[in-house]
Amino acid sequence: MTEPEDRSRADETRARLLDAAVTAFAERGFHGSTTRDVTSIAGLSTAAIYVHHRSKEELLYQISRTGHENTLELIRAAITSSGEPAEQLVALMRDFAIHHARAHTVARVINYELSALSPEHQRAIKDLRHTIDAEVRTLIEHGVATGAFDNPNPHMAAVALLSLGIDIARWYRDDGAWSPEDLGDYYVDLALRIVGAKHPEPPSEA
């Protein structure tokens, strides 16, 4: 087997283990899951996990880091999609809510198993979360400074918006009454209300 094929097979195995870990951690919790649970779901031998990951905790860290990096990328893409704070917030909140609904299983693991990470890994994830918070807070502060928003505490508003989106992962179910897009539209309206978005004045009649 050639080297590229070896890498491809190894990458596929790592991906299977990560997907299996998400399933196990979501169903049983991190501490309630064993490495045997993970490898059984992945259809691999128990020893396979240590070939590709140092520990069960390392699996959780990889899942958490990738998830937070993807969220940061999503938020930055929304912010760069427009020069207007209101339009930026609309894109950000819609995408953020839809993402947490569609990926609710992995998002639930990422956000509710943080305490299981090692101190070093917790610090790394906290740094990513602080960057995410800062991006949203800066957007709201910019909106307040330009008169697009009317909110006395952009920091608290940013925390509220992020908390709303993250909490979707706790209760959302694929067979529920609302689609991810329904939530995206509704959460946009909530976000605009929270930041005090100002509606443009109607044109005056001649």
Tab-separated table of C-alpha atoms in Angstrom:
chain	number	residue	atom	x	y	z
A	1	MET	CA	0.000	0.000	0.000
A	2	THR	CA	1.366	3.447	-0.918
A	3	GLU	CA	2.039	6.196	1.597
A	4	PRO	CA	-0.932	8.368	0.460
A	5	GLU	CA	-3.200	5.329	0.815
A	6	ASP	CA	-1.816	4.686	4.306
A	7	ARG	CA	-2.545	8.289	5.285
A	8	SER	CA	-6.026	8.116	3.794
A	9	ARG	CA	-6.849	4.952	5.728
A	10	ALA	CA	-5.442	6.435	8.948
A	11	ASP	CA	-7.469	9.619	8.454
A	12	GLU	CA	-10.601	7.563	7.856
A	13	THR	CA	-10.006	5.569	11.030
A	14	ARG	CA	-9.443	8.730	13.092
A	15	ALA	CA	-12.681	10.183	11.700
A	16	ARG	CA	-14.599	7.000	12.571
A	17	LEU	CA	-13.272	7.121	16.104
A	18	LEU	CA	-14.236	10.777	16.513
A	19	ASP	CA	-17.758	10.143	15.195
A	20	ALA	CA	-18.102	7.127	17.479
A	21	ALA	CA	-16.866	9.152	20.451
A	22	VAL	CA	-19.510	11.814	19.791
A	23	THR	CA	-22.201	9.112	19.773
A	24	ALA	CA	-20.911	7.466	22.948
A	25	PHE	CA	-20.395	10.722	24.866
A	26	ALA	CA	-23.838	12.015	23.831
A	27	GLU	CA	-25.586	8.817	24.906
A	28	ARG	CA	-23.640	7.952	28.052
A	29	GLY	CA	-21.684	11.081	28.965
A	30	PHE	CA	-17.902	11.256	28.893
A	31	HIS	CA	-17.367	9.581	32.259
A	32	GLY	CA	-20.015	6.967	31.535
A	33	SER	CA	-18.329	5.919	28.296
A	34	THR	CA	-15.379	3.575	27.981
A	35	THR	CA	-12.829	3.254	25.215
A	36	ARG	CA	-14.432	-0.095	24.454
A	37	ASP	CA	-17.775	1.682	23.906
A	38	VAL	CA	-16.134	4.043	21.420
A	39	THR	CA	-14.273	1.376	19.461
A	40	SER	CA	-17.329	-0.895	19.452
A	41	ILE	CA	-19.452	1.848	17.873
A	42	ALA	CA	-16.651	2.511	15.362
A	43	GLY	CA	-16.382	-1.201	14.568
A	44	LEU	CA	-12.715	-1.309	15.519
A	45	SER	CA	-10.565	-3.190	17.996
A	46	THR	CA	-10.064	-1.636	21.418
A	47	ALA	CA	-6.366	-1.161	20.707
A	48	ALA	CA	-7.145	1.000	17.642
A	49	ILE	CA	-7.955	4.035	19.753
A	50	TYR	CA	-4.418	4.251	21.127
A	51	VAL	CA	-2.876	4.036	17.662
A	52	HIS	CA	-4.604	7.258	16.618
A	53	HIS	CA	-5.365	9.071	19.895
A	54	ARG	CA	-3.502	9.158	23.178
A	55	SER	CA	-6.577	8.727	25.358
A	56	LYS	CA	-10.339	9.040	25.618
A	57	GLU	CA	-9.810	12.584	26.889
A	58	GLU	CA	-7.760	13.375	23.789
A	59	LEU	CA	-10.750	12.341	21.675
A	60	LEU	CA	-12.976	14.773	23.572
A	61	TYR	CA	-10.422	17.536	23.142
A	62	GLN	CA	-10.188	16.976	19.382
A	63	ILE	CA	-13.976	17.066	19.102
A	64	SER	CA	-14.182	20.224	21.211
A	65	ARG	CA	-11.335	22.054	19.491
A	66	THR	CA	-12.655	21.334	15.999
A	67	GLY	CA	-16.159	22.375	17.000
A	68	HIS	CA	-15.040	25.673	18.501
A	69	GLU	CA	-12.760	26.435	15.550
A	70	ASN	CA	-15.659	25.805	13.165
A	71	THR	CA	-17.892	28.110	15.215
A	72	LEU	CA	-15.263	30.859	15.181
A	73	GLU	CA	-14.923	30.500	11.411
A	74	LEU	CA	-18.710	30.715	11.022
A	75	ILE	CA	-18.878	33.883	13.116
A	76	ARG	CA	-16.019	35.574	11.284
A	77	ALA	CA	-17.570	34.707	7.920
A	78	ALA	CA	-20.856	36.301	9.007
A	79	ILE	CA	-19.076	39.455	10.169
A	80	THR	CA	-17.161	39.833	6.911
A	81	SER	CA	-20.308	39.239	4.830
A	82	SER	CA	-21.389	42.883	5.193
A	83	GLY	CA	-20.217	46.263	6.385
A	84	GLU	CA	-23.473	46.972	8.221
A	85	PRO	CA	-23.705	45.834	11.869
A	86	ALA	CA	-27.375	44.829	11.597
A	87	GLU	CA	-26.739	42.709	8.513
A	88	GLN	CA	-23.693	41.165	10.158
A	89	LEU	CA	-25.743	40.243	13.223
A	90	VAL	CA	-28.540	38.782	11.115
A	91	ALA	CA	-26.098	36.533	9.263
A	92	LEU	CA	-24.269	35.590	12.452
A	93	MET	CA	-27.316	34.674	14.520
A	94	ARG	CA	-29.074	32.812	11.722
A	95	ASP	CA	-25.996	30.732	10.920
A	96	PHE	CA	-25.181	30.198	14.609
A	97	ALA	CA	-28.683	28.950	15.450
A	98	ILE	CA	-28.960	26.738	12.367
A	99	HIS	CA	-25.538	25.247	13.047
A	100	HIS	CA	-26.403	24.343	16.648
A	101	ALA	CA	-29.668	22.743	15.518
A	102	ARG	CA	-28.179	20.719	12.686
A	103	ALA	CA	-25.143	19.639	14.717
A	104	HIS	CA	-26.981	19.406	18.035
A	105	THR	CA	-25.443	16.092	19.087
A	106	VAL	CA	-21.819	17.143	18.721
A	107	ALA	CA	-22.619	20.637	20.042
A	108	ARG	CA	-24.152	19.092	23.153
A	109	VAL	CA	-21.010	17.069	23.780
A	110	ILE	CA	-18.763	20.059	23.164
A	111	ASN	CA	-20.608	22.414	25.490
A	112	TYR	CA	-21.666	20.107	28.303
A	113	GLU	CA	-18.578	17.923	28.751
A	114	LEU	CA	-16.006	20.717	29.100
A	115	SER	CA	-15.264	19.858	32.716
A	116	ALA	CA	-13.962	16.434	31.624
A	117	LEU	CA	-11.048	18.010	29.748
A	118	SER	CA	-7.587	18.188	31.312
A	119	PRO	CA	-6.579	21.602	32.746
A	120	GLU	CA	-4.305	22.212	29.742
A	121	HIS	CA	-7.034	21.389	27.253
A	122	GLN	CA	-9.593	23.407	29.203
A	123	ARG	CA	-7.343	26.456	28.900
A	124	ALA	CA	-7.026	25.967	25.142
A	125	ILE	CA	-10.800	25.713	24.703
A	126	LYS	CA	-11.407	28.688	27.017
A	127	ASP	CA	-9.086	30.760	24.823
A	128	LEU	CA	-11.160	29.851	21.776
A	129	ARG	CA	-14.386	30.670	23.614
A	130	HIS	CA	-12.986	34.043	24.709
A	131	THR	CA	-12.116	34.811	21.075
A	132	ILE	CA	-15.646	33.892	20.005
A	133	ASP	CA	-17.106	36.096	22.753
A	134	ALA	CA	-14.835	38.974	21.721
A	135	GLU	CA	-15.866	38.760	18.066
A	136	VAL	CA	-19.566	39.010	18.939
A	137	ARG	CA	-19.018	41.710	21.560
A	138	THR	CA	-16.961	43.796	19.123
A	139	LEU	CA	-19.721	43.543	16.534
A	140	ILE	CA	-22.313	44.784	19.014
A	141	GLU	CA	-20.013	47.556	20.258
A	142	HIS	CA	-19.507	48.676	16.667
A	143	GLY	CA	-23.266	48.705	16.148
A	144	VAL	CA	-23.760	50.830	19.260
A	145	ALA	CA	-20.983	53.229	18.213
A	146	THR	CA	-22.496	53.744	14.761
A	147	GLY	CA	-26.038	54.164	16.093
A	148	ALA	CA	-27.315	50.928	14.554
A	149	PHE	CA	-27.909	49.374	17.994
A	150	ASP	CA	-29.095	50.779	21.299
A	151	ASN	CA	-27.790	48.582	24.105
A	152	PRO	CA	-26.148	49.712	27.356
A	153	ASN	CA	-24.085	46.549	27.861
A	154	PRO	CA	-22.665	44.972	24.677
A	155	HIS	CA	-20.709	42.414	26.704
A	156	MET	CA	-23.814	41.087	28.424
A	157	ALA	CA	-25.722	41.168	25.128
A	158	ALA	CA	-23.026	39.063	23.459
A	159	VAL	CA	-23.148	36.499	26.277
A	160	ALA	CA	-26.945	36.350	26.016
A	161	LEU	CA	-26.912	35.789	22.253
A	162	LEU	CA	-24.269	33.075	22.396
A	163	SER	CA	-26.042	31.367	25.295
A	164	LEU	CA	-29.318	31.323	23.371
A	165	GLY	CA	-27.685	29.650	20.389
A	166	ILE	CA	-25.683	27.140	22.417
A	167	ASP	CA	-28.735	26.082	24.419
A	168	ILE	CA	-30.438	24.891	21.229
A	169	ALA	CA	-28.157	21.845	21.347
A	170	ARG	CA	-29.574	20.901	24.747
A	171	TRP	CA	-33.199	20.544	23.667
A	172	TYR	CA	-33.325	20.348	19.876
A	173	ARG	CA	-34.496	17.091	18.281
A	174	ASP	CA	-34.554	16.207	14.587
A	175	ASP	CA	-38.177	15.072	14.794
A	176	GLY	CA	-39.349	18.232	16.564
A	177	ALA	CA	-41.823	20.804	15.325
A	178	TRP	CA	-39.243	23.372	14.208
A	179	SER	CA	-36.652	23.101	11.474
A	180	PRO	CA	-33.166	24.597	11.875
A	181	GLU	CA	-34.239	27.332	9.461
A	182	ASP	CA	-37.305	28.132	11.589
A	183	LEU	CA	-35.012	28.609	14.567
A	184	GLY	CA	-32.584	30.671	12.521
A	185	ASP	CA	-35.310	33.145	11.547
A	186	TYR	CA	-36.763	33.334	15.052
A	187	TYR	CA	-33.396	33.796	16.732
A	188	VAL	CA	-32.513	36.589	14.316
A	189	ASP	CA	-35.586	38.458	15.548
A	190	LEU	CA	-34.583	37.828	19.171
A	191	ALA	CA	-31.036	39.006	18.511
A	192	LEU	CA	-32.149	42.252	16.899
A	193	ARG	CA	-34.431	42.940	19.848
A	194	ILE	CA	-31.705	42.179	22.394
A	195	VAL	CA	-29.190	44.590	20.851
A	196	GLY	CA	-31.854	47.257	20.322
A	197	ALA	CA	-31.493	47.365	16.550
A	198	LYS	CA	-32.971	50.567	15.194
A	199	HIS	CA	-35.380	50.371	12.307
A	200	PRO	CA	-34.683	52.822	9.504
A	201	GLU	CA	-36.904	55.861	9.425
A	202	PRO	CA	-39.593	55.676	6.689
A	203	PRO	CA	-39.128	58.208	3.870
A	204	SER	CA	-40.935	61.467	4.489
A	205	GLU	CA	-43.828	62.363	2.208
A	206	ALA	CA	-43.299	65.260	-0.094
